[in-house]
């Protein structure tokens, strides 16, 4: 977020913030894929990852899961 970048200043902080954001997204994808494989409902996966059901479905399809 811009406030984070401004607070820490410069491109280095911007890169760090971007890296953290990528890590968060990868973590959500892992939760979605592993949860789905364990039988967790798409609606619950959407809720716990703060994503929409359509986003969860798209991620599952991108990772070779058939719905």
PDB file of N, CA and C in Angstrom, residues 9-55:
ATOM      1  N   UNK A   9       9.829   4.435   2.960  1.00  0.00           N
ATOM      2  CA  UNK A   9      10.567   5.217   1.971  1.00  0.00           C
ATOM      3  C   UNK A   9      11.255   4.397   0.895  1.00  0.00           C
ATOM      4  N   UNK A  10      11.180   4.883  -0.317  1.00  0.00           N
ATOM      5  CA  UNK A  10      11.978   4.367  -1.406  1.00  0.00           C
ATOM      6  C   UNK A  10      11.516   3.077  -2.051  1.00  0.00           C
ATOM      7  N   UNK A  11      12.256   2.722  -3.101  1.00  0.00           N
ATOM      8  CA  UNK A  11      11.905   1.554  -3.898  1.00  0.00           C
ATOM      9  C   UNK A  11      12.168   0.252  -3.157  1.00  0.00           C
ATOM     10  N   UNK A  12      13.138   0.228  -2.288  1.00  0.00           N
ATOM     11  CA  UNK A  12      13.434  -0.995  -1.547  1.00  0.00           C
ATOM     12  C   UNK A  12      12.223  -1.418  -0.711  1.00  0.00           C
ATOM     13  N   UNK A  13      11.609  -0.458  -0.044  1.00  0.00           N
ATOM     14  CA  UNK A  13      10.423  -0.764   0.752  1.00  0.00           C
ATOM     15  C   UNK A  13       9.270  -1.174  -0.148  1.00  0.00           C
ATOM     16  N   UNK A  14       9.177  -0.531  -1.317  1.00  0.00           N
ATOM     17  CA  UNK A  14       8.116  -0.888  -2.261  1.00  0.00           C
ATOM     18  C   UNK A  14       8.279  -2.336  -2.699  1.00  0.00           C
ATOM     19  N   UNK A  15       9.510  -2.745  -2.982  1.00  0.00           N
ATOM     20  CA  UNK A  15       9.777  -4.131  -3.368  1.00  0.00           C
ATOM     21  C   UNK A  15       9.457  -5.097  -2.242  1.00  0.00           C
ATOM     22  N   UNK A  16       9.775  -4.697  -1.012  1.00  0.00           N
ATOM     23  CA  UNK A  16       9.478  -5.540   0.143  1.00  0.00           C
ATOM     24  C   UNK A  16       7.973  -5.701   0.303  1.00  0.00           C
ATOM     25  N   UNK A  17       7.240  -4.600   0.167  1.00  0.00           N
ATOM     26  CA  UNK A  17       5.780  -4.663   0.280  1.00  0.00           C
ATOM     27  C   UNK A  17       5.203  -5.554  -0.809  1.00  0.00           C
ATOM     28  N   UNK A  18       5.732  -5.423  -2.027  1.00  0.00           N
ATOM     29  CA  UNK A  18       5.255  -6.239  -3.143  1.00  0.00           C
ATOM     30  C   UNK A  18       5.556  -7.714  -2.882  1.00  0.00           C
ATOM     31  N   UNK A  19       6.728  -8.003  -2.352  1.00  0.00           N
ATOM     32  CA  UNK A  19       7.091  -9.382  -2.037  1.00  0.00           C
ATOM     33  C   UNK A  19       6.197  -9.976  -0.967  1.00  0.00           C
ATOM     34  N   UNK A  20       5.879  -9.179   0.045  1.00  0.00           N
ATOM     35  CA  UNK A  20       4.980  -9.652   1.095  1.00  0.00           C
ATOM     36  C   UNK A  20       3.597  -9.927   0.536  1.00  0.00           C
ATOM     37  N   UNK A  21       3.145  -9.062  -0.364  1.00  0.00           N
ATOM     38  CA  UNK A  21       1.823  -9.252  -0.976  1.00  0.00           C
ATOM     39  C   UNK A  21       1.795 -10.535  -1.798  1.00  0.00           C
ATOM     40  N   UNK A  22       2.852 -10.794  -2.541  1.00  0.00           N
ATOM     41  CA  UNK A  22       2.937 -12.018  -3.336  1.00  0.00           C
ATOM     42  C   UNK A  22       2.906 -13.234  -2.415  1.00  0.00           C
ATOM     43  N   UNK A  23       3.606 -13.155  -1.296  1.00  0.00           N
ATOM     44  CA  UNK A  23       3.605 -14.252  -0.335  1.00  0.00           C
ATOM     45  C   UNK A  23       2.232 -14.518   0.235  1.00  0.00           C
ATOM     46  N   UNK A  24       1.493 -13.455   0.505  1.00  0.00           N
ATOM     47  CA  UNK A  24       0.134 -13.601   1.034  1.00  0.00           C
ATOM     48  C   UNK A  24      -0.753 -14.289   0.004  1.00  0.00           C
ATOM     49  N   UNK A  25      -0.646 -13.871  -1.244  1.00  0.00           N
ATOM     50  CA  UNK A  25      -1.462 -14.473  -2.306  1.00  0.00           C
ATOM     51  C   UNK A  25      -1.103 -15.948  -2.472  1.00  0.00           C
ATOM     52  N   UNK A  26       0.185 -16.262  -2.460  1.00  0.00           N
ATOM     53  CA  UNK A  26       0.595 -17.668  -2.584  1.00  0.00           C
ATOM     54  C   UNK A  26       0.049 -18.492  -1.424  1.00  0.00           C
ATOM     55  N   UNK A  27       0.048 -17.912  -0.246  1.00  0.00           N
ATOM     56  CA  UNK A  27      -0.502 -18.603   0.921  1.00  0.00           C
ATOM     57  C   UNK A  27      -1.984 -18.871   0.768  1.00  0.00           C
ATOM     58  N   UNK A  28      -2.711 -17.893   0.237  1.00  0.00           N
ATOM     59  CA  UNK A  28      -4.149 -18.076   0.018  1.00  0.00           C
ATOM     60  C   UNK A  28      -4.398 -19.164  -1.011  1.00  0.00           C
ATOM     61  N   UNK A  29      -3.591 -19.180  -2.061  1.00  0.00           N
ATOM     62  CA  UNK A  29      -3.749 -20.205  -3.098  1.00  0.00           C
ATOM     63  C   UNK A  29      -3.510 -21.588  -2.502  1.00  0.00           C
ATOM     64  N   UNK A  30      -2.496 -21.703  -1.665  1.00  0.00           N
ATOM     65  CA  UNK A  30      -2.203 -22.988  -1.019  1.00  0.00           C
ATOM     66  C   UNK A  30      -3.366 -23.431  -0.141  1.00  0.00           C
ATOM     67  N   UNK A  31      -3.935 -22.512   0.608  1.00  0.00           N
ATOM     68  CA  UNK A  31      -5.088 -22.830   1.454  1.00  0.00           C
ATOM     69  C   UNK A  31      -6.261 -23.291   0.594  1.00  0.00           C
ATOM     70  N   UNK A  32      -6.505 -22.587  -0.498  1.00  0.00           N
ATOM     71  CA  UNK A  32      -7.631 -22.923  -1.381  1.00  0.00           C
ATOM     72  C   UNK A  32      -7.450 -24.312  -1.986  1.00  0.00           C
ATOM     73  N   UNK A  33      -6.290 -24.573  -2.561  1.00  0.00           N
ATOM     74  CA  UNK A  33      -6.054 -25.851  -3.237  1.00  0.00           C
ATOM     75  C   UNK A  33      -6.062 -27.003  -2.232  1.00  0.00           C
ATOM     76  N   UNK A  34      -5.329 -26.839  -1.130  1.00  0.00           N
ATOM     77  CA  UNK A  34      -5.294 -27.919  -0.129  1.00  0.00           C
ATOM     78  C   UNK A  34      -6.649 -28.122   0.532  1.00  0.00           C
ATOM     79  N   UNK A  35      -7.339 -27.030   0.816  1.00  0.00           N
ATOM     80  CA  UNK A  35      -8.669 -27.137   1.411  1.00  0.00           C
ATOM     81  C   UNK A  35      -9.635 -27.853   0.493  1.00  0.00           C
ATOM     82  N   UNK A  36      -9.621 -27.480  -0.776  1.00  0.00           N
ATOM     83  CA  UNK A  36     -10.493 -28.126  -1.757  1.00  0.00           C
ATOM     84  C   UNK A  36     -10.196 -29.619  -1.836  1.00  0.00           C
ATOM     85  N   UNK A  37      -8.899 -29.958  -1.850  1.00  0.00           N
ATOM     86  CA  UNK A  37      -8.504 -31.374  -1.917  1.00  0.00           C
ATOM     87  C   UNK A  37      -8.980 -32.154  -0.692  1.00  0.00           C
ATOM     88  N   UNK A  38      -9.180 -31.454   0.418  1.00  0.00           N
ATOM     89  CA  UNK A  38      -9.646 -32.103   1.645  1.00  0.00           C
ATOM     90  C   UNK A  38     -11.171 -32.041   1.803  1.00  0.00           C
ATOM     91  N   UNK A  39     -11.852 -31.503   0.795  1.00  0.00           N
ATOM     92  CA  UNK A  39     -13.305 -31.497   0.811  1.00  0.00           C
ATOM     93  C   UNK A  39     -13.949 -30.253   1.407  1.00  0.00           C
ATOM     94  N   UNK A  40     -13.167 -29.203   1.620  1.00  0.00           N
ATOM     95  CA  UNK A  40     -13.724 -27.960   2.165  1.00  0.00           C
ATOM     96  C   UNK A  40     -14.547 -27.279   1.074  1.00  0.00           C
ATOM     97  N   UNK A  41     -15.717 -26.776   1.443  1.00  0.00           N
ATOM     98  CA  UNK A  41     -16.625 -26.139   0.486  1.00  0.00           C
ATOM     99  C   UNK A  41     -16.025 -24.857  -0.074  1.00  0.00           C
ATOM    100  N   UNK A  42     -16.301 -24.595  -1.346  1.00  0.00           N
ATOM    101  CA  UNK A  42     -15.813 -23.391  -2.012  1.00  0.00           C
ATOM    102  C   UNK A  42     -16.262 -22.137  -1.270  1.00  0.00           C
ATOM    103  N   UNK A  43     -17.496 -22.126  -0.792  1.00  0.00           N
ATOM    104  CA  UNK A  43     -17.989 -20.954  -0.064  1.00  0.00           C
ATOM    105  C   UNK A  43     -17.171 -20.694   1.198  1.00  0.00           C
ATOM    106  N   UNK A  44     -16.765 -21.748   1.887  1.00  0.00           N
ATOM    107  CA  UNK A  44     -15.947 -21.589   3.088  1.00  0.00           C
ATOM    108  C   UNK A  44     -14.535 -21.144   2.723  1.00  0.00           C
ATOM    109  N   UNK A  45     -13.984 -21.702   1.667  1.00  0.00           N
ATOM    110  CA  UNK A  45     -12.655 -21.279   1.214  1.00  0.00           C
ATOM    111  C   UNK A  45     -12.662 -19.797   0.844  1.00  0.00           C
ATOM    112  N   UNK A  46     -13.723 -19.360   0.193  1.00  0.00           N
ATOM    113  CA  UNK A  46     -13.848 -17.943  -0.158  1.00  0.00           C
ATOM    114  C   UNK A  46     -13.901 -17.088   1.105  1.00  0.00           C
ATOM    115  N   UNK A  47     -14.659 -17.541   2.074  1.00  0.00           N
ATOM    116  CA  UNK A  47     -14.814 -16.788   3.315  1.00  0.00           C
ATOM    117  C   UNK A  47     -13.497 -16.666   4.065  1.00  0.00           C
ATOM    118  N   UNK A  48     -12.777 -17.757   4.235  1.00  0.00           N
ATOM    119  CA  UNK A  48     -11.558 -17.715   5.045  1.00  0.00           C
ATOM    120  C   UNK A  48     -10.393 -17.029   4.339  1.00  0.00           C
ATOM    121  N   UNK A  49     -10.450 -16.910   3.015  1.00  0.00           N
ATOM    122  CA  UNK A  49      -9.381 -16.218   2.286  1.00  0.00           C
ATOM    123  C   UNK A  49      -9.776 -14.802   1.878  1.00  0.00           C
ATOM    124  N   UNK A  50     -10.975 -14.383   2.232  1.00  0.00           N
ATOM    125  CA  UNK A  50     -11.494 -13.050   1.869  1.00  0.00           C
ATOM    126  C   UNK A  50     -11.495 -12.838   0.363  1.00  0.00           C
ATOM    127  N   UNK A  51     -11.853 -13.889  -0.349  1.00  0.00           N
ATOM    128  CA  UNK A  51     -11.965 -13.824  -1.806  1.00  0.00           C
ATOM    129  C   UNK A  51     -13.396 -14.165  -2.188  1.00  0.00           C
ATOM    130  N   UNK A  52     -13.731 -13.887  -3.434  1.00  0.00           N
ATOM    131  CA  UNK A  52     -15.059 -14.254  -3.905  1.00  0.00           C
ATOM    132  C   UNK A  52     -15.041 -15.723  -4.321  1.00  0.00           C
ATOM    133  N   UNK A  53     -16.226 -16.305  -4.391  1.00  0.00           N
ATOM    134  CA  UNK A  53     -16.313 -17.697  -4.845  1.00  0.00           C
ATOM    135  C   UNK A  53     -15.789 -17.820  -6.273  1.00  0.00           C
ATOM    136  N   UNK A  54     -16.059 -16.825  -7.105  1.00  0.00           N
ATOM    137  CA  UNK A  54     -15.558 -16.860  -8.488  1.00  0.00           C
ATOM    138  C   UNK A  54     -14.033 -16.842  -8.533  1.00  0.00           C
ATOM    139  N   UNK A  55     -13.408 -16.078  -7.640  1.00  0.00           N
ATOM    140  CA  UNK A  55     -11.942 -16.056  -7.579  1.00  0.00           C
ATOM    141  C   UNK A  55     -11.409 -17.420  -7.148  1.00  0.00           C
TER     142      UNK A  55
END
